[in-house]
Tab-separated table of C-alpha atoms in Angstrom:
chain	number	residue	atom	x	y	z
I	586	MET	CA	143.320	201.319	39.014
I	587	ASP	CA	146.330	200.545	36.247
I	588	THR	CA	145.812	201.194	32.632
I	589	SER	CA	144.443	198.108	31.781
I	590	THR	CA	142.000	198.063	33.991
I	591	ALA	CA	141.094	201.508	32.926
I	592	THR	CA	141.118	199.833	29.510
I	593	SER	CA	138.627	196.535	30.049
I	594	LEU	CA	135.823	199.024	32.318
I	595	TRP	CA	135.535	201.447	29.259
I	596	ASP	CA	135.989	199.098	26.650
I	597	GLU	CA	132.782	197.790	28.719
I	598	LEU	CA	130.728	201.098	29.020
I	599	VAL	CA	131.033	201.559	25.197
I	600	GLY	CA	130.403	198.459	23.989
I	601	THR	CA	127.614	196.414	23.507
I	602	GLN	CA	126.362	193.211	25.089
I	603	SER	CA	124.208	190.401	23.731
I	604	GLU	CA	120.281	191.374	24.007
I	605	PRO	CA	118.400	188.357	26.296
I	606	ASP	CA	116.179	186.375	24.699
I	607	LEU	CA	112.477	187.656	23.473
I	608	TRP	CA	110.986	185.690	26.375
I	609	VAL	CA	112.470	187.972	29.246
I	610	VAL	CA	111.726	190.885	27.009
I	611	ILE	CA	108.502	189.875	27.670
I	612	ALA	CA	108.309	188.689	31.473
I	613	THR	CA	110.295	191.757	32.336
I	614	GLY	CA	107.431	193.551	31.036
I	615	VAL	CA	104.714	191.529	32.531
I	616	ALA	CA	106.850	192.008	35.405
I	617	ALA	CA	106.932	195.947	35.252
I	618	LEU	CA	102.843	196.284	34.721
I	619	ALA	CA	102.031	193.373	38.118
I	620	VAL	CA	104.173	196.396	40.031
I	621	VAL	CA	102.400	199.512	37.955
I	622	VAL	CA	99.097	198.250	38.708
I	623	PRO	CA	97.642	196.960	41.391
I	624	PRO	CA	97.309	199.824	43.948
I	625	ALA	CA	99.417	198.477	46.841
I	626	VAL	CA	102.157	197.728	45.237
I	627	TRP	CA	101.869	200.687	43.116
I	628	ARG	CA	102.309	203.204	46.060
I	629	VAL	CA	105.877	201.145	47.061
I	630	ALA	CA	107.144	201.138	43.388
I	631	ARG	CA	105.605	204.795	42.926
I	632	ASN	CA	108.767	206.144	44.797
I	633	ALA	CA	110.828	205.607	42.198
I	634	ILE	CA	109.184	207.416	39.269
I	635	THR	CA	109.010	210.433	41.922
I	636	ILE	CA	112.601	209.786	42.070
I	637	ALA	CA	112.755	210.423	37.889
I	638	HIS	CA	110.184	213.407	38.647
I	639	GLU	CA	111.766	215.588	40.838
I	640	GLY	CA	115.104	214.768	38.611
I	641	GLY	CA	113.431	215.916	35.702
I	642	HIS	CA	112.460	219.352	37.872
I	643	GLY	CA	115.871	220.128	38.363
I	644	LEU	CA	117.977	218.580	35.440
I	645	VAL	CA	115.514	221.401	33.580
I	646	ALA	CA	116.049	223.935	35.878
I	647	LEU	CA	119.739	223.962	36.058
I	648	LEU	CA	119.945	223.039	31.974
I	649	THR	CA	117.416	226.199	31.476
I	650	GLY	CA	119.967	228.569	33.478
I	651	ARG	CA	117.362	228.284	37.443
I	652	GLN	CA	119.486	228.132	40.311
I	653	LEU	CA	118.931	224.428	41.566
I	654	THR	CA	118.320	225.141	45.285
I	655	GLY	CA	116.811	221.152	46.728
I	656	ILE	CA	114.996	218.098	46.213
I	657	ARG	CA	112.608	216.847	48.806
I	658	LEU	CA	110.928	212.946	48.429
I	659	HIS	CA	108.145	212.117	50.804
I	660	SER	CA	106.686	209.241	52.201
I	661	ASP	CA	103.353	209.559	50.555
I	662	THR	CA	105.499	209.401	46.951
I	663	SER	CA	105.141	213.126	46.757
I	664	GLY	CA	108.149	215.441	46.070
I	665	LEU	CA	109.009	219.249	45.691
I	666	THR	CA	111.319	220.471	43.766
I	667	VAL	CA	111.860	224.558	44.307
I	668	SER	CA	115.037	226.323	41.877
I	669	ARG	CA	115.656	230.107	41.974
I	670	GLY	CA	114.926	232.374	39.146
I	671	LYS	CA	112.305	234.084	37.338
I	672	PRO	CA	108.784	232.820	38.006
I	673	TYR	CA	107.778	233.017	34.645
I	674	GLY	CA	109.330	232.667	31.329
I	675	LEU	CA	110.196	229.547	29.553
I	676	GLY	CA	113.537	228.923	32.030
I	677	MET	CA	109.394	228.606	34.464
I	678	ILE	CA	107.728	226.645	31.695
I	679	LEU	CA	109.955	223.955	31.265
I	680	THR	CA	111.329	223.516	34.309
I	681	ALA	CA	107.620	222.642	35.261
I	682	VAL	CA	106.379	220.572	32.406
I	683	ALA	CA	109.688	218.247	32.829
I	684	GLY	CA	107.923	216.244	36.220
I	685	TYR	CA	105.657	214.781	34.578
I	686	THR	CA	107.301	213.417	30.918
I	687	ALA	CA	110.495	213.032	32.783
I	688	PRO	CA	109.557	209.474	33.579
I	689	PRO	CA	108.382	208.213	30.559
I	690	LEU	CA	110.874	210.196	27.985
I	691	LEU	CA	114.121	208.293	30.580
I	692	GLY	CA	112.065	205.430	30.501
I	693	LEU	CA	112.335	205.775	25.691
I	694	GLY	CA	115.649	206.816	26.309
I	695	GLY	CA	116.936	203.411	28.248
I	696	ALA	CA	114.606	201.593	25.547
I	697	ALA	CA	116.985	203.377	22.329
I	698	LEU	CA	120.189	202.661	24.482
I	699	LEU	CA	118.294	198.976	24.953
I	700	ALA	CA	117.964	198.285	21.310
I	701	ALA	CA	121.759	199.644	20.947
I	702	GLY	CA	122.567	196.505	23.062
I	703	ARG	CA	124.705	199.189	25.500
I	704	ILE	CA	122.999	197.584	28.826
I	705	THR	CA	126.667	198.720	30.990
I	706	LEU	CA	126.249	202.225	29.525
I	707	LEU	CA	121.450	202.249	30.658
I	708	LEU	CA	122.546	200.989	34.288
I	709	TRP	CA	125.592	203.620	34.672
I	710	LEU	CA	124.336	206.346	33.517
I	711	ALA	CA	121.607	204.928	35.792
I	712	THR	CA	123.788	204.809	38.774
I	713	ALA	CA	124.885	209.270	37.752
I	714	LEU	CA	122.128	210.335	37.510
I	715	LEU	CA	121.097	209.268	40.836
I	716	LEU	CA	124.775	210.069	43.034
I	717	ALA	CA	124.323	213.885	41.122
I	718	MET	CA	120.654	213.371	42.335
I	719	LEU	CA	121.645	212.720	45.993
I	720	VAL	CA	123.942	216.577	46.820
I	721	MET	CA	120.211	218.424	46.069
I	722	ILE	CA	118.836	216.069	47.725
I	723	ARG	CA	117.316	218.503	51.481
I	724	ASN	CA	115.539	215.489	53.509
I	725	ALA	CA	116.070	212.384	55.242
I	726	TYR	CA	113.556	209.686	53.329
I	727	GLY	CA	115.220	211.381	50.548
I	728	ALA	CA	117.727	211.102	51.158
I	729	LEU	CA	117.155	207.490	52.155
I	730	THR	CA	115.205	206.434	49.113
I	731	VAL	CA	117.565	207.455	46.257
I	732	VAL	CA	120.268	205.808	48.255
I	733	LEU	CA	118.905	202.542	48.080
I	734	THR	CA	117.473	202.748	44.316
I	735	GLY	CA	121.689	203.607	43.978
I	736	ALA	CA	122.144	200.497	45.805
I	737	VAL	CA	120.320	198.607	43.517
I	738	PHE	CA	121.930	199.647	40.803
I	739	VAL	CA	125.427	199.234	41.439
I	740	LEU	CA	124.938	195.767	42.835
I	741	VAL	CA	123.506	194.407	40.627
I	742	SER	CA	126.452	195.997	37.929
I	743	TRP	CA	129.093	194.333	39.703
I	744	LEU	CA	127.944	191.798	41.526
I	745	THR	CA	125.596	189.872	38.457
I	746	GLY	CA	126.472	188.087	35.163
I	747	PRO	CA	125.695	188.943	32.222
I	748	GLN	CA	121.832	187.602	31.560
I	749	VAL	CA	120.680	189.440	35.117
I	750	GLN	CA	121.830	193.188	33.819
I	751	ALA	CA	120.599	192.938	30.902
I	752	ALA	CA	117.020	190.959	32.932
I	753	PHE	CA	117.088	193.508	35.445
I	754	ALA	CA	118.074	196.468	32.712
I	755	TYR	CA	114.608	195.743	30.475
I	756	ALA	CA	112.355	195.604	34.412
I	757	VAL	CA	113.455	199.227	35.113
I	758	VAL	CA	113.568	200.682	31.254
I	759	TRP	CA	109.449	198.840	31.310
I	760	PHE	CA	109.202	200.197	34.580
I	761	LEU	CA	109.855	203.915	33.359
I	762	LEU	CA	107.484	203.216	30.607
I	763	LEU	CA	104.330	201.704	32.010
I	764	GLY	CA	104.663	203.508	35.311
I	765	GLY	CA	105.550	206.887	33.582
I	766	VAL	CA	101.196	206.573	32.110
I	767	ARG	CA	99.568	206.168	35.539
I	768	PRO	CA	100.341	208.946	37.273
I	769	ALA	CA	98.661	211.459	34.483
I	770	PHE	CA	95.381	209.787	34.917
I	771	GLU	CA	96.335	209.917	38.693
I	772	LEU	CA	96.545	213.661	37.984
I	773	GLN	CA	93.415	213.787	36.207
I	774	ALA	CA	91.126	212.074	39.041
I	775	LYS	CA	92.139	214.451	41.523
I	776	ARG	CA	91.759	217.666	39.421
I	777	ARG	CA	88.049	216.437	38.095
I	778	HIS	CA	87.287	215.457	42.434
I	779	GLY	CA	88.416	219.722	42.957
I	780	GLY	CA	91.731	218.191	43.963
I	781	ALA	CA	95.390	218.986	43.361
I	782	GLY	CA	94.826	222.710	42.620
I	783	ASP	CA	98.733	223.685	42.902
I	784	SER	CA	100.005	220.934	40.336
I	785	ASP	CA	102.371	220.804	37.885
I	786	ALA	CA	99.211	221.461	34.285
I	787	ASP	CA	97.599	223.756	37.533
I	788	GLN	CA	100.724	226.206	37.535
I	789	LEU	CA	101.693	225.205	33.998
I	790	ALA	CA	97.837	226.740	33.158
I	791	ARG	CA	98.960	230.038	35.700
I	792	LEU	CA	102.373	230.797	33.796
I	793	THR	CA	100.717	230.538	30.419
I	794	ARG	CA	97.378	231.374	30.615
I	795	THR	CA	96.048	228.322	28.948
I	796	PRO	CA	93.721	226.059	30.321
I	797	ALA	CA	95.537	223.086	32.227
I	798	GLY	CA	94.052	220.643	30.417
I	799	LEU	CA	96.001	220.588	27.712
I	800	TRP	CA	98.727	220.262	30.258
I	801	LEU	CA	97.292	217.059	30.917
I	802	PHE	CA	96.046	216.396	27.366
I	803	LEU	CA	100.652	216.861	26.739
I	804	PHE	CA	101.773	214.394	29.694
I	805	HIS	CA	99.591	211.677	28.284
I	806	ALA	CA	100.936	212.070	25.207
I	807	VAL	CA	103.974	212.251	26.265
I	808	SER	CA	103.927	209.160	28.276
I	809	LEU	CA	101.724	206.918	25.966
I	810	CYS	CA	103.655	206.934	23.368
I	811	SER	CA	107.321	206.686	24.501
I	812	LEU	CA	105.217	203.893	25.597
I	813	LEU	CA	104.340	202.764	21.858
I	814	GLY	CA	107.938	203.964	21.230
I	815	GLY	CA	109.501	202.579	23.901
I	816	GLY	CA	107.855	199.410	23.806
I	817	ARG	CA	108.632	198.720	19.798
I	818	TRP	CA	112.353	199.476	20.533
I	819	LEU	CA	112.029	196.827	23.298
I	820	LEU	CA	110.539	194.080	21.715
I	821	GLY	CA	112.370	194.833	18.125
I	822	VAL	CA	109.295	195.299	15.884
């Protein structure tokens, strides 16, 4: 790669791109909603939310000084992130909190980038995060899921034009915002029927000696506020 090519790529990465028409923003939001709401479609699409969920656990574990030993993604859309360190304390609490809050917060951050016209930067950052996560995946299904997801981002980034890239980026962010809301409600329903006894909320309850319902409320608050704020940025209102 010569200097001029590298400079061109850098300029594209840090530069701004034109926002799509409002109808495209609305259409991608509707498309994301059509993926999140129907149970049959959601069962497949939820794998992407699990990637963000477990990635959130892993990233915060590293940031708080824990040793990340591996991440597993399963075909039933569950996942497991294992880290070493004290089984108590602030680092462990923040790591546990990061799972359900990661998808909506990633969506909120993505909405901020799109509102600033940083479409290319968003696509490349997402690809870099997926590549970094792939290094820590410890099972075949998880590796396949992350590779396929990353491949979609690479193909869109390199083989499509600005309009398609913009529509894809908006669809991804809408999906994170909308899809980040549903898991907390699913967890609440499972706990109501006596399931999910070792959920993130229950682990946090044991770590902090506070009710699990309090942590569920936090998950709901983060996801709904992210959807409200991110939606306003995307729609430009």
